[in-house]
Amino acid sequence: MKTPDKIEADLSKPDFWKNSKRYYDLKSYWRNRFGCTVHKLQIDAGFTCPNRDGRVATGGCIYCDGRGSKLRQSGALPSVACQIASGKKYYKPSASKFVAYFQTFTNTYAPVEKLKALYDEALAQEDVIGLSIGTRPDCLPPEVIDLLAGYAKKYHVWVELGLQSASDRTLYFINRGHTFAQFAQAVEALGGRELNICVHVIIGLPGESDEDILTTAKTLAALPVNGIKIHSLLALDGTKLGEMYKQGAIPMISKEKYASLVADVLELLPPEMVIQRLTADGYRDILLGPVWAQNKLDVLNAINKELERRNAYQGMRCESIGLDTLREF
């Protein structure tokens, strides 16, 4: 793909055009950062969530499959070390290094002593160079942030915050159990601690307009966020959202509309923000809709084709905005 001179100049940092990309994907980031292939190893450490156990709410997010990982469903969870050893088998010898990804539910929702033991076990494994911790904005007390910041002095650490939308109206509807203000406070608390922040958002949430989605993107562009995971909304069997879908109560956007909105979001994000994900995957056995979400490669191709059609790229419409300028929902 020929790179226009103007785009080369605009995207001098980072130069993802070297890899014929129109966005800064995770693979390119790993290569730039470590000079080798890096893979995440998914870990289920047995946590739950405060909006499941009653501390904040019950029932969990309306889209969330409450069964946890397949490991959890199959019986007693293997140790963190065993899960890492098993995960490595899928990648070696192609992978050089690994990041332990504590993924299932809220992975800071425990006493700090328990967290330290689990994280230490992961980092003690050969070729594990860091941690990626999936959590909620309301589950990051100072002692947990201090623990993670301590690891960041020696290891590569990501904190993955579930947000889904910057709209408090949407957060209430999907039963997140926290507000956007709590998310912003968490980002502020994590800032300046040598921790990388990755934010999860969902495109296609019930009641959200295109403008709502773009406002979420603009909001994240204005915050000290290092990465983003963009998910398509999935209606899963056994979830509240799944029941709504069966009743015809919620529409699902088309693949073409999803690709267009993802392209819009990418244009608004800073070019140095790492795009860790562009669509949801998995859940084939319980996916009710949309059917197009079953084919991840097809969705990624649709996004890339839409970017090419526009001659668009990550950051081309990025602008600095202050949180005080964001409209009320």
JSON list of N, CA and C in Angstrom, two decimals, residues 48-82:
[
{"chain": "A", "resi": 48, "resn": "THR", "atom": "N", "xyz": [-14.76, -12.70, 41.47]},
{"chain": "A", "resi": 48, "resn": "THR", "atom": "CA", "xyz": [-16.12, -12.35, 41.09]},
{"chain": "A", "resi": 48, "resn": "THR", "atom": "C", "xyz": [-16.16, -10.84, 40.86]},
{"chain": "A", "resi": 49, "resn": "CYS", "atom": "N", "xyz": [-17.36, -10.24, 40.86]},
{"chain": "A", "resi": 49, "resn": "CYS", "atom": "CA", "xyz": [-17.50, -8.80, 40.66]},
{"chain": "A", "resi": 49, "resn": "CYS", "atom": "C", "xyz": [-18.40, -8.20, 41.74]},
{"chain": "A", "resi": 50, "resn": "PRO", "atom": "N", "xyz": [-18.16, -6.94, 42.10]},
{"chain": "A", "resi": 50, "resn": "PRO", "atom": "CA", "xyz": [-19.01, -6.31, 43.12]},
{"chain": "A", "resi": 50, "resn": "PRO", "atom": "C", "xyz": [-20.43, -6.03, 42.64]},
{"chain": "A", "resi": 51, "resn": "ASN", "atom": "N", "xyz": [-20.67, -6.07, 41.33]},
{"chain": "A", "resi": 51, "resn": "ASN", "atom": "CA", "xyz": [-22.05, -5.93, 40.87]},
{"chain": "A", "resi": 51, "resn": "ASN", "atom": "C", "xyz": [-22.69, -7.29, 40.60]},
{"chain": "A", "resi": 52, "resn": "ARG", "atom": "N", "xyz": [-22.03, -8.33, 41.11]},
{"chain": "A", "resi": 52, "resn": "ARG", "atom": "CA", "xyz": [-22.61, -9.68, 41.11]},
{"chain": "A", "resi": 52, "resn": "ARG", "atom": "C", "xyz": [-22.89, -10.17, 42.52]},
{"chain": "A", "resi": 53, "resn": "ASP", "atom": "N", "xyz": [-21.97, -9.83, 43.43]},
{"chain": "A", "resi": 53, "resn": "ASP", "atom": "CA", "xyz": [-22.09, -10.40, 44.79]},
{"chain": "A", "resi": 53, "resn": "ASP", "atom": "C", "xyz": [-22.91, -9.53, 45.75]},
{"chain": "A", "resi": 54, "resn": "GLY", "atom": "N", "xyz": [-23.43, -8.41, 45.25]},
{"chain": "A", "resi": 54, "resn": "GLY", "atom": "CA", "xyz": [-24.30, -7.58, 46.07]},
{"chain": "A", "resi": 54, "resn": "GLY", "atom": "C", "xyz": [-23.64, -6.38, 46.71]},
{"chain": "A", "resi": 55, "resn": "ARG", "atom": "N", "xyz": [-22.32, -6.27, 46.64]},
{"chain": "A", "resi": 55, "resn": "ARG", "atom": "CA", "xyz": [-21.67, -5.11, 47.25]},
{"chain": "A", "resi": 55, "resn": "ARG", "atom": "C", "xyz": [-22.10, -3.83, 46.55]},
{"chain": "A", "resi": 56, "resn": "VAL", "atom": "N", "xyz": [-22.19, -3.89, 45.23]},
{"chain": "A", "resi": 56, "resn": "VAL", "atom": "CA", "xyz": [-22.64, -2.75, 44.43]},
{"chain": "A", "resi": 56, "resn": "VAL", "atom": "C", "xyz": [-24.01, -3.03, 43.83]},
{"chain": "A", "resi": 57, "resn": "ALA", "atom": "N", "xyz": [-24.17, -4.22, 43.27]},
{"chain": "A", "resi": 57, "resn": "ALA", "atom": "CA", "xyz": [-25.43, -4.62, 42.64]},
{"chain": "A", "resi": 57, "resn": "ALA", "atom": "C", "xyz": [-25.44, -6.14, 42.55]},
{"chain": "A", "resi": 58, "resn": "THR", "atom": "N", "xyz": [-26.48, -6.67, 41.94]},
{"chain": "A", "resi": 58, "resn": "THR", "atom": "CA", "xyz": [-26.56, -8.10, 41.69]},
{"chain": "A", "resi": 58, "resn": "THR", "atom": "C", "xyz": [-26.88, -8.33, 40.22]},
{"chain": "A", "resi": 59, "resn": "GLY", "atom": "N", "xyz": [-26.58, -9.51, 39.74]},
{"chain": "A", "resi": 59, "resn": "GLY", "atom": "CA", "xyz": [-26.91, -9.86, 38.37]},
{"chain": "A", "resi": 59, "resn": "GLY", "atom": "C", "xyz": [-25.82, -9.57, 37.36]},
{"chain": "A", "resi": 60, "resn": "GLY", "atom": "N", "xyz": [-24.90, -8.67, 37.68]},
{"chain": "A", "resi": 60, "resn": "GLY", "atom": "CA", "xyz": [-23.83, -8.34, 36.75]},
{"chain": "A", "resi": 60, "resn": "GLY", "atom": "C", "xyz": [-24.30, -7.47, 35.60]},
{"chain": "A", "resi": 61, "resn": "CYS", "atom": "N", "xyz": [-23.40, -7.12, 34.71]},
{"chain": "A", "resi": 61, "resn": "CYS", "atom": "CA", "xyz": [-23.75, -6.34, 33.52]},
{"chain": "A", "resi": 61, "resn": "CYS", "atom": "C", "xyz": [-24.71, -7.15, 32.66]},
{"chain": "A", "resi": 62, "resn": "ILE", "atom": "N", "xyz": [-25.63, -6.48, 31.98]},
{"chain": "A", "resi": 62, "resn": "ILE", "atom": "CA", "xyz": [-26.69, -7.19, 31.28]},
{"chain": "A", "resi": 62, "resn": "ILE", "atom": "C", "xyz": [-26.18, -8.05, 30.12]},
{"chain": "A", "resi": 63, "resn": "TYR", "atom": "N", "xyz": [-24.96, -7.76, 29.64]},
{"chain": "A", "resi": 63, "resn": "TYR", "atom": "CA", "xyz": [-24.41, -8.49, 28.51]},
{"chain": "A", "resi": 63, "resn": "TYR", "atom": "C", "xyz": [-23.44, -9.60, 28.93]},
{"chain": "A", "resi": 64, "resn": "CYS", "atom": "N", "xyz": [-23.14, -9.69, 30.21]},
{"chain": "A", "resi": 64, "resn": "CYS", "atom": "CA", "xyz": [-22.04, -10.54, 30.69]},
{"chain": "A", "resi": 64, "resn": "CYS", "atom": "C", "xyz": [-22.49, -11.97, 30.95]},
{"chain": "A", "resi": 65, "resn": "ASP", "atom": "N", "xyz": [-21.71, -12.90, 30.42]},
{"chain": "A", "resi": 65, "resn": "ASP", "atom": "CA", "xyz": [-21.91, -14.32, 30.70]},
{"chain": "A", "resi": 65, "resn": "ASP", "atom": "C", "xyz": [-21.35, -14.62, 32.08]},
{"chain": "A", "resi": 66, "resn": "GLY", "atom": "N", "xyz": [-22.22, -14.89, 33.03]},
{"chain": "A", "resi": 66, "resn": "GLY", "atom": "CA", "xyz": [-21.79, -15.04, 34.42]},
{"chain": "A", "resi": 66, "resn": "GLY", "atom": "C", "xyz": [-21.12, -16.35, 34.75]},
{"chain": "A", "resi": 67, "resn": "ARG", "atom": "N", "xyz": [-20.94, -17.22, 33.76]},
{"chain": "A", "resi": 67, "resn": "ARG", "atom": "CA", "xyz": [-20.35, -18.52, 34.04]},
{"chain": "A", "resi": 67, "resn": "ARG", "atom": "C", "xyz": [-18.84, -18.46, 34.19]},
{"chain": "A", "resi": 68, "resn": "GLY", "atom": "N", "xyz": [-18.22, -17.37, 33.74]},
{"chain": "A", "resi": 68, "resn": "GLY", "atom": "CA", "xyz": [-16.76, -17.30, 33.81]},
{"chain": "A", "resi": 68, "resn": "GLY", "atom": "C", "xyz": [-16.11, -18.06, 32.68]},
{"chain": "A", "resi": 69, "resn": "SER", "atom": "N", "xyz": [-14.84, -18.33, 32.81]},
{"chain": "A", "resi": 69, "resn": "SER", "atom": "CA", "xyz": [-14.09, -19.02, 31.76]},
{"chain": "A", "resi": 69, "resn": "SER", "atom": "C", "xyz": [-14.52, -20.48, 31.64]},
{"chain": "A", "resi": 70, "resn": "LYS", "atom": "N", "xyz": [-14.15, -21.10, 30.53]},
{"chain": "A", "resi": 70, "resn": "LYS", "atom": "CA", "xyz": [-14.44, -22.53, 30.34]},
{"chain": "A", "resi": 70, "resn": "LYS", "atom": "C", "xyz": [-13.73, -23.37, 31.39]},
{"chain": "A", "resi": 71, "resn": "LEU", "atom": "N", "xyz": [-12.56, -22.90, 31.84]},
{"chain": "A", "resi": 71, "resn": "LEU", "atom": "CA", "xyz": [-11.86, -23.62, 32.91]},
{"chain": "A", "resi": 71, "resn": "LEU", "atom": "C", "xyz": [-12.72, -23.67, 34.17]},
{"chain": "A", "resi": 72, "resn": "ARG", "atom": "N", "xyz": [-13.33, -22.54, 34.51]},
{"chain": "A", "resi": 72, "resn": "ARG", "atom": "CA", "xyz": [-14.16, -22.48, 35.71]},
{"chain": "A", "resi": 72, "resn": "ARG", "atom": "C", "xyz": [-15.39, -23.38, 35.57]},
{"chain": "A", "resi": 73, "resn": "GLN", "atom": "N", "xyz": [-15.95, -23.40, 34.38]},
{"chain": "A", "resi": 73, "resn": "GLN", "atom": "CA", "xyz": [-17.14, -24.21, 34.14]},
{"chain": "A", "resi": 73, "resn": "GLN", "atom": "C", "xyz": [-16.84, -25.71, 34.22]},
{"chain": "A", "resi": 74, "resn": "SER", "atom": "N", "xyz": [-15.60, -26.07, 33.90]},
{"chain": "A", "resi": 74, "resn": "SER", "atom": "CA", "xyz": [-15.25, -27.50, 33.85]},
{"chain": "A", "resi": 74, "resn": "SER", "atom": "C", "xyz": [-14.91, -28.09, 35.21]},
{"chain": "A", "resi": 75, "resn": "GLY", "atom": "N", "xyz": [-14.82, -27.25, 36.23]},
{"chain": "A", "resi": 75, "resn": "GLY", "atom": "CA", "xyz": [-14.52, -27.77, 37.56]},
{"chain": "A", "resi": 75, "resn": "GLY", "atom": "C", "xyz": [-13.53, -26.89, 38.30]},
{"chain": "A", "resi": 76, "resn": "ALA", "atom": "N", "xyz": [-12.72, -27.49, 39.14]},
{"chain": "A", "resi": 76, "resn": "ALA", "atom": "CA", "xyz": [-11.74, -26.74, 39.94]},
{"chain": "A", "resi": 76, "resn": "ALA", "atom": "C", "xyz": [-10.74, -26.03, 39.02]},
{"chain": "A", "resi": 77, "resn": "LEU", "atom": "N", "xyz": [-10.47, -24.77, 39.33]},
{"chain": "A", "resi": 77, "resn": "LEU", "atom": "CA", "xyz": [-9.53, -24.00, 38.52]},
{"chain": "A", "resi": 77, "resn": "LEU", "atom": "C", "xyz": [-8.10, -24.47, 38.75]},
{"chain": "A", "resi": 78, "resn": "PRO", "atom": "N", "xyz": [-7.33, -24.64, 37.67]},
{"chain": "A", "resi": 78, "resn": "PRO", "atom": "CA", "xyz": [-5.90, -24.91, 37.84]},
{"chain": "A", "resi": 78, "resn": "PRO", "atom": "C", "xyz": [-5.21, -23.69, 38.44]},
{"chain": "A", "resi": 79, "resn": "SER", "atom": "N", "xyz": [-4.02, -23.89, 38.97]},
{"chain": "A", "resi": 79, "resn": "SER", "atom": "CA", "xyz": [-3.25, -22.78, 39.52]},
{"chain": "A", "resi": 79, "resn": "SER", "atom": "C", "xyz": [-2.88, -21.81, 38.41]},
{"chain": "A", "resi": 80, "resn": "VAL", "atom": "N", "xyz": [-2.48, -20.61, 38.80]},
{"chain": "A", "resi": 80, "resn": "VAL", "atom": "CA", "xyz": [-2.02, -19.62, 37.83]},
{"chain": "A", "resi": 80, "resn": "VAL", "atom": "C", "xyz": [-0.84, -20.17, 37.03]},
{"chain": "A", "resi": 81, "resn": "ALA", "atom": "N", "xyz": [0.10, -20.81, 37.71]},
{"chain": "A", "resi": 81, "resn": "ALA", "atom": "CA", "xyz": [1.27, -21.38, 37.02]},
{"chain": "A", "resi": 81, "resn": "ALA", "atom": "C", "xyz": [0.84, -22.42, 35.99]},
{"chain": "A", "resi": 82, "resn": "CYS", "atom": "N", "xyz": [-0.12, -23.27, 36.33]},
{"chain": "A", "resi": 82, "resn": "CYS", "atom": "CA", "xyz": [-0.59, -24.30, 35.39]},
{"chain": "A", "resi": 82, "resn": "CYS", "atom": "C", "xyz": [-1.29, -23.68, 34.20]}
]
